[in-house]
């Protein structure tokens, strides 16, 4: 309760200052923990179905194609294309206000799965559907976690 009034009054005018409001932390489960652990190594882990070969993200207990529980982790190459995106001008949480505007995208990995991510190292106006992107692991000091952002492939 003590922190709520502060959160309620934060707005974009805080941009450029040290954020007084911390970003909400990750909520991991035994199922998703391997994904986040591998992310800290700069790897984008996806699940591979041993029985049908389907690959999926986010982590699930069963294959969404054949319902098999026989899943293994594999590392994606970290290449893909922007499937769709939006430019965030007003974030859903005030802790991200200093980052606005930023791009949230669904990136279709070359292995098939689509992942929600951020597009970095690119002005929002230059992001386009179909743009080739590559993995750009980014350490987040507040979250103490590497986030699996993507950047234009040409910037590599
Ligand atoms: Zn399967």
Short mmCIF file of C-alpha atoms and ligand atoms in Angstrom, two decimals:
data_model
loop_
_atom_site.label_atom_id
_atom_site.label_comp_id
_atom_site.label_asym_id
_atom_site.label_seq_id
_atom_site.Cartn_x
_atom_site.Cartn_y
_atom_site.Cartn_z
CA UNK A 1 0.00 0.00 0.00
CA UNK A 2 2.84 2.38 0.81
CA UNK A 3 4.15 2.36 -2.77
CA UNK A 4 0.80 2.72 -4.54
CA UNK A 5 0.37 6.50 -4.40
CA UNK A 6 3.80 6.92 -6.00
CA UNK A 7 2.89 4.49 -8.78
CA UNK A 8 -0.40 6.26 -9.41
CA UNK A 9 1.24 9.65 -9.94
CA UNK A 10 4.07 8.57 -12.27
CA UNK A 11 3.84 9.78 -15.85
CA UNK A 12 5.92 10.44 -18.93
CA UNK A 13 7.28 13.66 -17.46
CA UNK A 14 9.56 11.41 -15.41
CA UNK A 15 11.42 10.51 -18.62
CA UNK A 16 15.13 11.06 -18.37
CA UNK A 17 15.30 10.76 -14.63
CA UNK A 18 16.24 7.75 -12.57
CA UNK A 19 13.05 5.72 -12.41
CA UNK A 20 11.54 5.84 -8.95
CA UNK A 21 9.35 2.92 -9.83
CA UNK A 22 10.92 -0.47 -10.43
CA UNK A 23 9.83 -2.65 -13.28
CA UNK A 24 7.69 -5.60 -12.27
CA UNK A 25 9.89 -8.64 -11.93
CA UNK A 26 9.71 -11.79 -13.97
CA UNK A 27 7.32 -14.50 -12.89
CA UNK A 28 8.90 -17.82 -13.75
CA UNK A 29 7.65 -21.36 -13.38
CA UNK A 30 9.51 -24.69 -13.44
CA UNK A 31 8.38 -24.91 -17.07
CA UNK A 32 9.70 -21.49 -18.11
CA UNK A 33 12.83 -21.35 -15.92
CA UNK A 34 15.10 -23.10 -18.50
CA UNK A 35 14.09 -20.47 -21.08
CA UNK A 36 15.15 -17.61 -18.78
CA UNK A 37 18.33 -19.38 -17.67
CA UNK A 38 19.39 -19.87 -21.30
CA UNK A 39 18.41 -16.27 -22.07
CA UNK A 40 21.03 -15.18 -19.53
CA UNK A 41 23.55 -17.05 -21.70
CA UNK A 42 22.31 -15.06 -24.73
CA UNK A 43 20.45 -18.01 -26.21
CA UNK A 44 16.86 -18.12 -27.43
CA UNK A 45 15.54 -21.53 -26.35
CA UNK A 46 12.51 -23.05 -28.04
CA UNK A 47 10.86 -26.41 -27.53
CA UNK A 48 11.21 -29.19 -30.07
CA UNK A 49 8.73 -32.07 -30.22
CA UNK A 50 10.64 -35.34 -30.50
CA UNK A 51 7.55 -37.13 -31.87
CA UNK A 52 6.43 -34.79 -34.68
CA UNK A 53 9.24 -32.25 -35.08
CA UNK A 54 7.03 -29.25 -34.25
CA UNK A 55 8.86 -26.33 -32.66
CA UNK A 56 7.14 -23.95 -30.28
CA UNK A 57 7.50 -20.87 -28.11
CA UNK A 58 6.43 -20.05 -25.37
CA UNK A 59 7.16 -23.15 -23.25
CA UNK A 60 4.28 -25.56 -22.73
CA UNK A 61 3.84 -28.96 -21.11
CA UNK A 62 2.71 -30.57 -24.37
CA UNK A 63 3.30 -30.16 -28.10
CA UNK A 64 0.54 -27.95 -29.47
CA UNK A 65 0.62 -29.93 -32.74
CA UNK A 66 0.35 -33.56 -31.57
CA UNK A 67 -0.11 -33.26 -27.77
CA UNK A 68 3.03 -35.27 -27.09
CA UNK A 69 4.79 -34.64 -23.78
CA UNK A 70 8.10 -35.67 -25.39
CA UNK A 71 9.63 -32.19 -25.70
CA UNK A 72 13.26 -31.11 -25.67
CA UNK A 73 14.92 -27.69 -25.62
CA UNK A 74 16.85 -26.43 -28.61
CA UNK A 75 18.62 -23.15 -29.30
CA UNK A 76 17.15 -21.02 -32.07
CA UNK A 77 19.59 -19.44 -34.50
CA UNK A 78 18.44 -15.98 -33.40
CA UNK A 79 17.31 -14.90 -36.87
CA UNK A 80 13.83 -14.11 -38.07
CA UNK A 81 11.49 -11.49 -39.49
CA UNK A 82 9.06 -8.98 -38.02
CA UNK A 83 5.59 -10.54 -38.37
CA UNK A 84 3.77 -7.57 -36.82
CA UNK A 85 4.58 -4.75 -34.40
CA UNK A 86 3.28 -1.75 -32.51
CA UNK A 87 4.93 1.42 -31.30
CA UNK A 88 4.35 1.96 -27.59
CA UNK A 89 3.88 5.63 -26.73
CA UNK A 90 2.11 5.07 -23.40
CA UNK A 91 3.36 1.98 -21.57
CA UNK A 92 1.13 -0.25 -19.53
CA UNK A 93 3.36 0.33 -16.48
CA UNK A 94 5.00 3.65 -15.54
CA UNK A 95 8.42 2.08 -15.06
CA UNK A 96 8.80 1.86 -18.86
CA UNK A 97 7.87 5.52 -19.49
CA UNK A 98 11.53 6.58 -19.89
CA UNK A 99 11.88 4.06 -22.75
CA UNK A 100 9.02 5.43 -24.87
CA UNK A 101 8.53 5.32 -27.75
CA UNK A 102 9.58 1.70 -28.17
CA UNK A 103 8.59 -1.14 -30.44
CA UNK A 104 6.92 -4.38 -29.34
CA UNK A 105 6.88 -6.96 -32.11
CA UNK A 106 5.96 -10.50 -32.91
CA UNK A 107 9.08 -11.89 -34.54
CA UNK A 108 8.76 -15.08 -36.55
CA UNK A 109 11.88 -17.10 -35.87
CA UNK A 110 13.42 -18.94 -38.81
CA UNK A 111 12.58 -22.16 -36.90
CA UNK A 112 8.88 -21.28 -37.09
CA UNK A 113 7.64 -20.06 -33.69
CA UNK A 114 6.64 -16.43 -33.19
CA UNK A 115 7.88 -14.60 -30.12
CA UNK A 116 6.83 -11.32 -28.54
CA UNK A 117 9.90 -9.15 -28.16
CA UNK A 118 11.25 -5.64 -28.50
CA UNK A 119 12.96 -4.23 -31.58
CA UNK A 120 15.99 -2.20 -30.50
CA UNK A 121 18.76 -0.24 -32.24
CA UNK A 122 16.22 1.05 -34.76
CA UNK A 123 14.02 4.18 -34.84
CA UNK A 124 10.38 3.04 -34.47
CA UNK A 125 9.46 4.70 -37.79
CA UNK A 126 11.93 2.42 -39.60
CA UNK A 127 10.52 -0.88 -38.29
CA UNK A 128 8.55 -2.72 -40.98
CA UNK A 129 6.63 -5.98 -41.33
CA UNK A 130 8.91 -8.51 -43.01
CA UNK A 131 12.10 -6.79 -41.86
CA UNK A 132 14.94 -9.24 -41.17
CA UNK A 133 16.07 -9.15 -37.54
CA UNK A 134 18.68 -10.84 -35.40
CA UNK A 135 18.80 -11.61 -31.71
CA UNK A 136 20.15 -8.77 -29.58
CA UNK A 137 20.38 -10.05 -25.98
CA UNK A 138 20.14 -7.07 -23.65
CA UNK A 139 20.98 -7.11 -19.94
CA UNK A 140 18.27 -5.41 -17.88
CA UNK A 141 19.80 -4.05 -14.70
CA UNK A 142 16.49 -3.65 -12.87
CA UNK A 143 15.22 -7.11 -13.73
CA UNK A 144 18.66 -8.71 -13.34
CA UNK A 145 17.85 -10.71 -16.45
CA UNK A 146 18.97 -10.77 -20.07
CA UNK A 147 16.02 -9.90 -22.30
CA UNK A 148 15.89 -11.39 -25.76
CA UNK A 149 15.41 -8.29 -27.90
CA UNK A 150 15.92 -8.18 -31.65
CA UNK A 151 17.60 -5.61 -33.90
CA UNK A 152 17.65 -5.06 -37.65
CA UNK A 153 19.84 -7.70 -39.28
CA UNK A 154 21.74 -4.99 -41.18
CA UNK A 155 22.95 -3.45 -37.92
CA UNK A 156 24.99 -6.52 -37.01
ZN1 LIG B 1 4.40 -32.94 -31.62
#
